[in-house]
Amino acid sequence: MLKFFMMMMFMIPLCFMKNMFWMVQMIMMLMFFMFMNLTLNIMSFSNLTYMFGCDMISYGLILLSIWISFLMIMASENLLKTSFYSNFFLFNVLLLLIMLYLTFSTLNLFMFYLFFESSLIPTLLLIIGWGYQPERIQAGGYLLFYTLFVSLPLLLGIFYIYNKLNYLTIYFLKFYDFNLFIFYMSMIMAFLVKMPMYFVHLWLPKAHVEAPISGSMILAAIMLKLGGYGLLRVLIILQNINMKMGFIWIIISLIGGFYISLKCFCQVDMKSLIAYSSVAHMSMVIGGIMTMNYWGFMGSFILMIGHGLCSSGMFCLSNIMYERMNSRSLFLNKGLMNFMPSMSLWWFLFLSSNMAAPPSLNLMGEISLINSLLSWSWLSMLMLMLISFFSAGYSLYLYSITQHGKFNLGVYSFYSGVSREYLMLILHWLPLNIMILKVDYSMIWF
């Protein structure tokens, strides 16, 4: 695993050379395919060293991180052409990728905590440094304090484990079971805020609306998945107490997911609507993980990968519109089908994936999650039905309000999509809809 880390470290000088962003992209792609091929024996931990290792969950999320980082640079071409700080921007993206890679591949719970928290810093720099409006400072503050407020208890919980067991290797934790309520809350809240769970989700729409396109992509695609990954890892030592307490999180998630779905219809900002839809999808993931059965674990993993590609692609689309119209308001973005029919097709493809239409990964994930939640209690059918229905509802609402209607005549400078944008959208959409053919790969890590 260290070879890929060294590869990323040696990419850092490239960031500060003139006009080298294409080279950084190429090397990221090379690393993606190398990682795909060199990670053998995915049934159990592979590439195992004292500090790093890679099993099925890490494998999928590391590949997603590299892929999205590559697409982030592609999406931010305007910034790279014009901004004086474009070298630092590249460095920032690379730093974020290094942190995420280390978070997903480390075997030590304390090192996981360290990288989990330090991935916040490049994200914060992205939002505050390249965001669009003055409110980005407030959004950065929300992001920072929501996360840091719950991360200190997590650190204390990890120290408690070390005090009791004298080791922190994630793989060996499965031999123990802690049955303490305060410990349970301290270990689990940091990940629920990161997901985010309803009630602690307010930082997410703010951060998304203020972030630049690259910030939005990495937030939606990877940052929310850190919470799910953490839950999948720590619930092994909390099985006993989670059987008693898990219903609380499932109920909050199901009712909150329904409420957030309704909230999506009240949004006037494209990015805000997509951000709230992320909360609704993640609430199903929390529900699936907390049922603590096999379907739930698998479904949450698949939906995390699918949602990462899908919502990242939708943020790309909203940014393409923003670059043309200089606005993300749904009142101004109307009748866009007249101007960019091809973009209209892409909107449809991504929004149909977002509402879990076949053949997207979201469909596979949601089927598994619905299975797991129904096996937990058939009463959850009511909320699941409403969440699924309204997710189709707000997806079609966003499509019809932006693509149909009377075009706003105040806008006169308009040009069609360029090949870079189409390539970027294809690279989001293709894995999202092709990977369902080999979805059995993610079913074997137990």
Short mmCIF file of C-alpha atoms in Angstrom, two decimals:
data_model
loop_
_atom_site.label_atom_id
_atom_site.label_comp_id
_atom_site.label_asym_id
_atom_site.label_seq_id
_atom_site.Cartn_x
_atom_site.Cartn_y
_atom_site.Cartn_z
CA MET A 1 0.00 0.00 0.00
CA LEU A 2 2.92 2.29 0.63
CA LYS A 3 3.86 2.30 -3.04
CA PHE A 4 0.71 4.26 -3.90
CA PHE A 5 1.33 6.64 -1.02
CA MET A 6 4.85 7.31 -2.33
CA MET A 7 3.41 7.79 -5.81
CA MET A 8 1.14 10.53 -4.49
CA MET A 9 3.93 12.12 -2.47
CA PHE A 10 6.12 12.37 -5.57
CA MET A 11 3.23 14.01 -7.44
CA ILE A 12 3.42 17.03 -5.14
CA PRO A 13 6.29 18.80 -7.01
CA LEU A 14 4.29 18.43 -10.25
CA CYS A 15 1.55 20.61 -8.75
CA PHE A 16 3.87 23.60 -8.58
CA MET A 17 5.17 23.37 -12.15
CA LYS A 18 3.60 25.52 -14.84
CA ASN A 19 0.63 24.05 -16.75
CA MET A 20 1.05 20.61 -15.28
CA PHE A 21 -2.53 19.87 -14.26
CA TRP A 22 -2.96 17.49 -17.24
CA MET A 23 0.08 15.53 -16.03
CA VAL A 24 -1.38 15.25 -12.52
CA GLN A 25 -4.60 13.94 -14.06
CA MET A 26 -2.75 11.38 -16.16
CA ILE A 27 -0.77 10.06 -13.20
CA MET A 28 -3.99 9.82 -11.14
CA MET A 29 -5.52 7.70 -13.90
CA LEU A 30 -2.42 5.53 -14.02
CA MET A 31 -2.63 5.09 -10.24
CA PHE A 32 -6.31 4.16 -10.51
CA PHE A 33 -5.61 1.30 -12.92
CA MET A 34 -2.51 0.19 -11.03
CA PHE A 35 -4.48 0.05 -7.80
CA MET A 36 -7.21 -1.88 -9.53
CA ASN A 37 -4.78 -4.53 -10.75
CA LEU A 38 -2.27 -4.74 -7.93
CA THR A 39 -4.79 -5.30 -5.18
CA LEU A 40 -5.02 -9.08 -5.38
CA ASN A 41 -7.01 -11.53 -3.27
CA ILE A 42 -9.81 -9.14 -2.46
CA MET A 43 -11.66 -11.80 -0.42
CA SER A 44 -9.73 -10.78 2.69
CA PHE A 45 -7.14 -8.15 3.54
CA SER A 46 -4.60 -7.82 0.75
CA ASN A 47 -1.39 -5.81 0.40
CA LEU A 48 -1.11 -6.21 4.14
CA THR A 49 1.64 -4.40 6.06
CA TYR A 50 1.98 -3.40 9.71
CA MET A 51 0.12 -0.17 9.15
CA PHE A 52 -1.84 -0.45 5.91
CA GLY A 53 -4.08 -3.02 4.35
CA CYS A 54 -6.96 -3.17 1.93
CA ASP A 55 -10.11 -5.24 2.10
CA MET A 56 -13.31 -5.00 0.08
CA ILE A 57 -14.73 -1.87 1.73
CA SER A 58 -11.44 0.01 1.50
CA TYR A 59 -10.91 -1.14 -2.08
CA GLY A 60 -14.15 0.35 -3.39
CA LEU A 61 -13.79 3.61 -1.51
CA ILE A 62 -10.12 4.15 -2.41
CA LEU A 63 -10.93 3.61 -6.09
CA LEU A 64 -13.82 6.07 -5.75
CA SER A 65 -11.49 8.64 -4.12
CA ILE A 66 -8.90 8.46 -6.89
CA TRP A 67 -11.58 8.58 -9.60
CA ILE A 68 -13.36 11.59 -8.11
CA SER A 69 -10.08 13.48 -7.49
CA PHE A 70 -9.21 13.01 -11.15
CA LEU A 71 -12.65 14.30 -12.17
CA MET A 72 -12.38 17.23 -9.73
CA ILE A 73 -9.37 18.55 -11.62
CA MET A 74 -11.19 18.04 -14.90
CA ALA A 75 -14.24 19.94 -13.64
CA SER A 76 -12.17 22.89 -12.38
CA GLU A 77 -10.51 23.76 -15.67
CA ASN A 78 -11.80 27.37 -15.62
CA LEU A 79 -10.18 27.80 -12.23
CA LEU A 80 -6.90 26.30 -13.43
CA LYS A 81 -6.82 28.65 -16.43
CA THR A 82 -7.64 31.87 -14.61
CA SER A 83 -6.77 31.59 -10.95
CA PHE A 84 -3.46 32.87 -9.68
CA TYR A 85 -3.47 30.14 -7.03
CA SER A 86 -4.13 27.23 -9.37
CA ASN A 87 -0.90 25.49 -8.29
CA PHE A 88 -2.00 25.58 -4.69
CA PHE A 89 -5.41 24.30 -5.75
CA LEU A 90 -3.80 21.23 -7.33
CA PHE A 91 -1.70 20.71 -4.22
CA ASN A 92 -4.86 20.95 -2.12
CA VAL A 93 -6.67 18.31 -4.17
CA LEU A 94 -3.66 16.02 -3.96
CA LEU A 95 -3.36 16.53 -0.20
CA LEU A 96 -7.02 15.65 0.18
CA LEU A 97 -6.55 12.51 -1.91
CA ILE A 98 -3.55 11.46 0.22
CA MET A 99 -5.57 11.95 3.42
CA LEU A 100 -8.52 9.97 2.07
CA TYR A 101 -6.28 7.19 0.80
CA LEU A 102 -4.61 6.90 4.21
CA THR A 103 -7.97 7.01 6.01
CA PHE A 104 -9.37 4.13 4.00
CA SER A 105 -6.25 1.96 4.01
CA THR A 106 -4.94 2.30 7.58
CA LEU A 107 -5.37 -0.61 9.98
CA ASN A 108 -4.83 1.29 13.21
CA LEU A 109 -7.90 2.90 14.74
CA PHE A 110 -5.97 5.91 16.06
CA MET A 111 -4.32 6.56 12.69
CA PHE A 112 -7.77 6.25 11.14
CA TYR A 113 -8.99 8.97 13.50
CA LEU A 114 -5.99 11.16 12.67
CA PHE A 115 -6.48 11.00 8.89
CA PHE A 116 -10.28 11.11 9.25
CA GLU A 117 -9.98 14.49 10.95
CA SER A 118 -7.15 15.85 8.81
CA SER A 119 -9.16 15.29 5.62
CA LEU A 120 -11.30 18.14 6.95
CA ILE A 121 -8.53 20.72 6.52
CA PRO A 122 -8.08 20.57 2.71
CA THR A 123 -11.89 20.56 2.34
CA LEU A 124 -12.11 23.66 4.49
CA LEU A 125 -9.40 25.34 2.42
CA LEU A 126 -11.29 24.46 -0.77
CA ILE A 127 -14.52 26.01 0.54
CA ILE A 128 -12.98 29.13 2.08
CA GLY A 129 -10.37 29.67 -0.62
CA TRP A 130 -12.34 29.06 -3.81
CA GLY A 131 -15.99 29.40 -2.74
CA TYR A 132 -18.32 31.83 -4.52
CA GLN A 133 -19.91 34.07 -1.86
CA PRO A 134 -18.84 35.78 1.39
CA GLU A 135 -21.06 33.31 3.31
CA ARG A 136 -18.43 30.64 2.64
CA ILE A 137 -16.70 31.64 5.88
CA GLN A 138 -19.86 30.82 7.83
CA ALA A 139 -20.27 27.55 5.90
CA GLY A 140 -16.67 26.62 6.72
CA GLY A 141 -17.32 27.38 10.39
CA TYR A 142 -20.39 25.15 10.41
CA LEU A 143 -18.44 22.31 8.79
CA LEU A 144 -15.55 22.68 11.23
CA PHE A 145 -17.52 22.94 14.46
CA TYR A 146 -20.10 20.27 13.69
CA THR A 147 -17.28 17.84 12.97
CA LEU A 148 -14.90 18.84 15.75
CA PHE A 149 -17.59 18.93 18.43
CA VAL A 150 -18.17 15.18 18.11
CA SER A 151 -14.65 14.11 17.20
CA LEU A 152 -13.08 14.64 20.62
CA PRO A 153 -15.37 12.01 22.24
CA LEU A 154 -14.33 9.64 19.42
CA LEU A 155 -10.68 10.20 20.32
CA LEU A 156 -11.41 9.51 24.00
CA GLY A 157 -13.32 6.36 23.00
CA ILE A 158 -10.31 5.15 21.00
CA PHE A 159 -8.03 5.81 23.99
CA TYR A 160 -10.45 3.81 26.15
CA ILE A 161 -10.16 0.85 23.75
CA TYR A 162 -6.39 1.11 23.88
CA ASN A 163 -6.46 1.25 27.68
CA LYS A 164 -8.55 -1.93 27.81
CA LEU A 165 -7.02 -4.00 25.02
CA ASN A 166 -3.51 -2.57 24.51
CA TYR A 167 -3.87 -2.58 20.74
CA LEU A 168 -5.92 -0.74 18.14
CA THR A 169 -5.65 -2.93 15.03
CA ILE A 170 -9.07 -2.77 13.38
CA TYR A 171 -8.92 -6.37 12.23
CA PHE A 172 -8.49 -7.77 15.77
CA LEU A 173 -11.25 -5.70 17.35
CA LYS A 174 -13.82 -8.28 16.31
CA PHE A 175 -12.88 -10.47 19.29
CA TYR A 176 -14.28 -7.94 21.79
CA ASP A 177 -17.62 -6.40 22.58
CA PHE A 178 -18.03 -3.24 24.67
CA ASN A 179 -21.39 -2.79 26.33
CA LEU A 180 -21.18 0.81 27.61
CA PHE A 181 -23.70 3.45 26.60
CA ILE A 182 -21.45 6.53 26.85
CA PHE A 183 -18.67 4.74 24.99
CA TYR A 184 -21.19 3.71 22.32
CA MET A 185 -22.38 7.30 21.86
CA SER A 186 -18.88 8.71 21.72
CA MET A 187 -17.75 6.17 19.12
CA ILE A 188 -20.78 6.50 16.89
CA MET A 189 -21.75 10.19 16.92
CA ALA A 190 -18.72 11.39 14.96
CA PHE A 191 -19.69 9.15 12.06
CA LEU A 192 -23.39 10.01 12.25
CA VAL A 193 -22.56 13.72 11.97
CA LYS A 194 -20.29 13.04 9.01
CA MET A 195 -22.94 10.97 7.19
CA PRO A 196 -24.93 13.25 8.03
CA MET A 197 -27.85 11.96 10.06
CA TYR A 198 -31.02 14.07 10.21
CA PHE A 199 -30.79 16.61 13.11
CA VAL A 200 -27.04 17.04 12.58
CA HIS A 201 -27.19 17.65 8.84
CA LEU A 202 -27.29 21.46 8.76
CA TRP A 203 -23.64 21.87 7.84
CA LEU A 204 -24.05 19.92 4.60
CA PRO A 205 -26.37 22.16 2.51
CA LYS A 206 -24.43 25.23 3.64
CA ALA A 207 -21.07 23.71 2.75
CA HIS A 208 -22.37 22.50 -0.63
CA VAL A 209 -23.93 25.79 -1.66
CA GLU A 210 -20.81 27.80 -0.83
CA ALA A 211 -18.19 25.31 -2.07
CA PRO A 212 -16.64 25.49 -5.55
CA ILE A 213 -17.47 22.63 -7.91
CA SER A 214 -14.48 20.56 -6.81
CA GLY A 215 -15.39 21.05 -3.14
CA SER A 216 -18.97 19.95 -3.79
CA MET A 217 -17.85 16.88 -5.70
CA ILE A 218 -15.45 15.65 -3.04
CA LEU A 219 -17.91 16.47 -0.23
CA ALA A 220 -20.75 14.55 -1.85
CA ALA A 221 -18.68 11.68 -3.20
CA ILE A 222 -16.20 10.90 -0.43
CA MET A 223 -16.69 12.98 2.72
CA LEU A 224 -20.15 11.56 3.42
CA LYS A 225 -18.78 8.07 2.83
CA LEU A 226 -16.17 8.50 5.56
CA GLY A 227 -19.00 8.34 8.08
CA GLY A 228 -20.42 5.14 6.60
CA TYR A 229 -16.96 3.58 6.42
CA GLY A 230 -16.30 4.45 10.07
CA LEU A 231 -19.63 2.91 11.13
CA LEU A 232 -18.92 -0.30 9.22
CA ARG A 233 -15.57 -0.52 11.01
CA VAL A 234 -16.51 0.32 14.62
CA LEU A 235 -19.86 -1.48 14.88
CA ILE A 236 -17.91 -4.74 15.17
CA ILE A 237 -17.05 -3.88 18.80
CA LEU A 238 -20.49 -2.45 19.57
CA GLN A 239 -22.71 -5.30 18.42
CA ASN A 240 -24.35 -6.07 21.75
CA ILE A 241 -25.38 -2.53 22.63
CA ASN A 242 -26.29 -1.65 19.06
CA MET A 243 -28.90 -4.41 19.15
CA LYS A 244 -30.54 -2.45 21.97
CA MET A 245 -29.96 1.10 20.75
CA GLY A 246 -29.94 0.77 16.96
CA PHE A 247 -33.68 1.37 16.62
CA ILE A 248 -33.24 5.02 17.68
CA TRP A 249 -31.00 5.81 14.71
CA ILE A 250 -33.19 3.84 12.31
CA ILE A 251 -36.32 5.75 13.38
CA ILE A 252 -34.58 9.14 13.19
CA SER A 253 -33.17 8.27 9.77
CA LEU A 254 -36.41 7.03 8.27
CA ILE A 255 -38.57 9.90 9.50
CA GLY A 256 -35.80 12.42 8.81
CA GLY A 257 -35.26 11.03 5.31
CA PHE A 258 -38.95 11.51 4.55
CA TYR A 259 -38.94 15.03 5.97
CA ILE A 260 -35.81 15.98 4.01
CA SER A 261 -37.44 14.63 0.83
CA LEU A 262 -40.28 17.06 1.38
CA LYS A 263 -37.77 19.81 2.10
CA CYS A 264 -36.23 19.24 -1.35
CA PHE A 265 -39.40 20.59 -2.96
CA CYS A 266 -38.93 23.90 -1.09
CA GLN A 267 -35.42 24.60 -2.42
CA VAL A 268 -34.73 27.35 -4.94
CA ASP A 269 -31.02 26.63 -5.41
CA MET A 270 -30.01 23.66 -7.60
CA LYS A 271 -27.02 22.76 -5.44
CA SER A 272 -29.08 23.00 -2.26
CA LEU A 273 -31.68 20.60 -3.66
CA ILE A 274 -28.99 18.06 -4.64
CA ALA A 275 -27.37 18.43 -1.19
CA TYR A 276 -30.66 17.75 0.61
CA SER A 277 -31.27 14.73 -1.62
CA SER A 278 -27.87 13.42 -0.44
CA VAL A 279 -29.13 13.58 3.16
CA ALA A 280 -32.22 11.58 2.19
CA HIS A 281 -30.11 8.86 0.52
CA MET A 282 -27.62 8.72 3.37
CA SER A 283 -30.46 8.30 5.86
CA MET A 284 -31.29 4.99 4.16
CA VAL A 285 -27.63 3.99 4.43
CA ILE A 286 -27.65 4.69 8.19
CA GLY A 287 -30.82 2.63 8.53
CA GLY A 288 -29.25 -0.28 6.64
CA ILE A 289 -26.06 -0.26 8.71
CA MET A 290 -27.94 -0.06 12.00
CA THR A 291 -30.11 -3.10 11.25
CA MET A 292 -26.82 -5.02 11.53
CA ASN A 293 -27.64 -7.67 8.98
CA TYR A 294 -25.82 -8.76 5.85
CA TRP A 295 -28.22 -7.18 3.36
CA GLY A 296 -27.92 -3.86 5.16
CA PHE A 297 -24.13 -3.86 5.18
CA MET A 298 -23.91 -4.79 1.50
CA GLY A 299 -26.63 -2.39 0.45
CA SER A 300 -25.10 0.51 2.33
CA PHE A 301 -21.71 -0.13 0.72
CA ILE A 302 -23.17 -0.32 -2.80
CA LEU A 303 -25.38 2.73 -2.29
CA MET A 304 -22.40 4.70 -0.96
CA ILE A 305 -20.43 3.99 -4.14
CA GLY A 306 -23.45 4.65 -6.37
CA HIS A 307 -24.45 7.83 -4.60
CA GLY A 308 -20.85 9.10 -4.73
CA LEU A 309 -20.80 8.90 -8.52
CA CYS A 310 -24.37 10.06 -9.01
CA SER A 311 -24.45 13.16 -6.80
CA SER A 312 -20.97 14.18 -7.93
CA GLY A 313 -22.21 14.06 -11.54
CA MET A 314 -25.26 16.15 -10.65
CA PHE A 315 -23.08 18.77 -9.00
CA CYS A 316 -21.01 18.86 -12.21
CA LEU A 317 -24.20 19.47 -14.20
CA SER A 318 -25.36 22.26 -11.90
CA ASN A 319 -21.91 23.86 -12.22
CA ILE A 320 -22.07 23.65 -16.04
CA MET A 321 -25.37 25.57 -15.84
CA TYR A 322 -23.89 28.02 -13.34
CA GLU A 323 -20.97 28.79 -15.68
CA ARG A 324 -23.44 29.59 -18.48
CA MET A 325 -26.14 31.45 -16.56
CA ASN A 326 -24.17 32.86 -13.60
CA SER A 327 -26.98 31.68 -11.37
CA ARG A 328 -28.16 28.45 -9.76
CA SER A 329 -31.64 29.71 -8.98
CA LEU A 330 -34.51 27.56 -10.19
CA PHE A 331 -36.43 30.76 -11.01
CA LEU A 332 -33.82 31.80 -13.58
CA ASN A 333 -32.77 28.39 -14.92
CA LYS A 334 -35.83 27.52 -16.96
CA GLY A 335 -36.31 26.15 -20.45
CA LEU A 336 -32.70 25.02 -20.75
CA MET A 337 -33.73 22.25 -23.12
CA ASN A 338 -34.01 24.88 -25.88
CA PHE A 339 -30.36 25.81 -25.55
CA MET A 340 -28.53 22.64 -24.57
CA PRO A 341 -30.60 19.62 -25.59
CA SER A 342 -27.61 17.32 -25.03
CA MET A 343 -27.18 18.58 -21.46
CA SER A 344 -30.87 17.93 -21.01
CA LEU A 345 -30.21 14.28 -21.79
CA TRP A 346 -27.45 14.17 -19.17
CA TRP A 347 -29.71 15.79 -16.59
CA PHE A 348 -32.26 13.08 -17.29
CA LEU A 349 -29.71 10.26 -17.04
CA PHE A 350 -28.31 11.43 -13.71
CA LEU A 351 -31.66 12.27 -12.17
CA SER A 352 -33.05 8.89 -13.20
CA SER A 353 -30.04 7.25 -11.53
CA ASN A 354 -30.66 9.44 -8.49
CA MET A 355 -34.17 8.09 -8.10
CA ALA A 356 -32.76 4.54 -8.26
CA ALA A 357 -33.87 3.54 -11.73
CA PRO A 358 -32.20 0.50 -13.29
CA PRO A 359 -29.43 -0.14 -14.25
CA SER A 360 -27.79 2.19 -11.69
CA LEU A 361 -25.91 1.04 -8.60
CA ASN A 362 -28.38 3.10 -6.56
CA LEU A 363 -31.11 0.63 -7.50
CA MET A 364 -29.10 -2.36 -6.30
CA GLY A 365 -28.20 -0.56 -3.06
CA GLU A 366 -31.74 0.58 -2.34
CA ILE A 367 -33.22 -2.88 -3.02
CA SER A 368 -30.77 -4.37 -0.50
CA LEU A 369 -31.47 -1.63 2.04
CA ILE A 370 -35.23 -2.00 1.69
CA ASN A 371 -34.78 -5.76 2.19
CA SER A 372 -32.74 -5.26 5.34
CA LEU A 373 -35.07 -2.66 6.86
CA LEU A 374 -38.13 -4.79 6.14
CA SER A 375 -36.52 -7.82 7.77
CA TRP A 376 -35.89 -5.60 10.80
CA SER A 377 -39.50 -4.41 11.00
CA TRP A 378 -42.23 -4.45 8.39
CA LEU A 379 -43.56 -1.14 9.79
CA SER A 380 -40.60 0.61 8.17
CA MET A 381 -42.34 -0.11 4.84
CA LEU A 382 -44.44 3.03 5.25
CA MET A 383 -41.47 5.40 5.52
CA LEU A 384 -39.45 3.55 2.87
CA MET A 385 -42.37 3.84 0.49
CA LEU A 386 -42.63 7.58 1.07
CA ILE A 387 -38.87 8.15 0.77
CA SER A 388 -38.67 6.20 -2.51
CA PHE A 389 -41.71 7.96 -3.93
CA PHE A 390 -40.56 11.44 -3.02
CA SER A 391 -37.02 10.80 -4.24
CA ALA A 392 -38.54 10.18 -7.67
CA GLY A 393 -40.70 13.25 -7.06
CA TYR A 394 -37.94 15.77 -6.39
CA SER A 395 -35.74 14.32 -9.14
CA LEU A 396 -38.48 14.85 -11.72
CA TYR A 397 -39.27 18.22 -10.18
CA LEU A 398 -35.69 19.39 -10.64
CA TYR A 399 -35.66 18.08 -14.20
CA SER A 400 -38.93 19.62 -15.29
CA ILE A 401 -38.34 22.99 -13.65
CA THR A 402 -34.89 23.45 -15.20
CA GLN A 403 -35.39 21.89 -18.64
CA HIS A 404 -38.97 22.86 -19.46
CA GLY A 405 -40.78 26.17 -19.19
CA LYS A 406 -40.26 29.62 -20.65
CA PHE A 407 -36.60 30.54 -21.07
CA ASN A 408 -35.42 33.58 -19.18
CA LEU A 409 -34.70 36.10 -21.95
CA GLY A 410 -32.34 38.22 -19.88
CA VAL A 411 -29.54 35.80 -20.68
CA TYR A 412 -27.99 36.36 -24.09
CA SER A 413 -24.44 34.99 -23.90
CA PHE A 414 -24.75 31.24 -24.10
CA TYR A 415 -22.64 28.49 -25.60
CA SER A 416 -23.11 24.77 -25.81
CA GLY A 417 -21.23 22.09 -23.90
CA VAL A 418 -17.58 21.37 -24.63
CA SER A 419 -16.00 17.94 -24.99
CA ARG A 420 -14.32 18.16 -21.56
CA GLU A 421 -17.73 18.48 -19.89
CA TYR A 422 -19.23 15.58 -21.81
CA LEU A 423 -16.22 13.40 -21.00
CA MET A 424 -16.54 14.32 -17.33
CA LEU A 425 -20.22 13.35 -17.31
CA ILE A 426 -19.58 10.09 -19.16
CA LEU A 427 -16.88 9.17 -16.63
CA HIS A 428 -19.42 9.68 -13.84
CA TRP A 429 -22.27 7.89 -15.52
CA LEU A 430 -20.52 4.88 -17.05
CA PRO A 431 -19.14 3.31 -13.83
CA LEU A 432 -22.45 4.09 -12.11
CA ASN A 433 -24.43 2.03 -14.61
CA ILE A 434 -21.88 -0.58 -15.75
CA MET A 435 -20.77 -1.72 -12.29
CA ILE A 436 -24.14 -3.27 -11.53
CA LEU A 437 -23.02 -6.13 -13.80
CA LYS A 438 -20.25 -7.06 -11.34
CA VAL A 439 -21.98 -6.05 -8.15
CA ASP A 440 -21.28 -9.49 -6.67
CA TYR A 441 -17.70 -8.30 -6.08
CA SER A 442 -18.88 -6.17 -3.21
CA MET A 443 -20.77 -9.06 -1.62
CA ILE A 444 -17.88 -11.11 -0.31
CA TRP A 445 -15.95 -9.30 2.38
CA PHE A 446 -17.37 -11.01 5.45
#
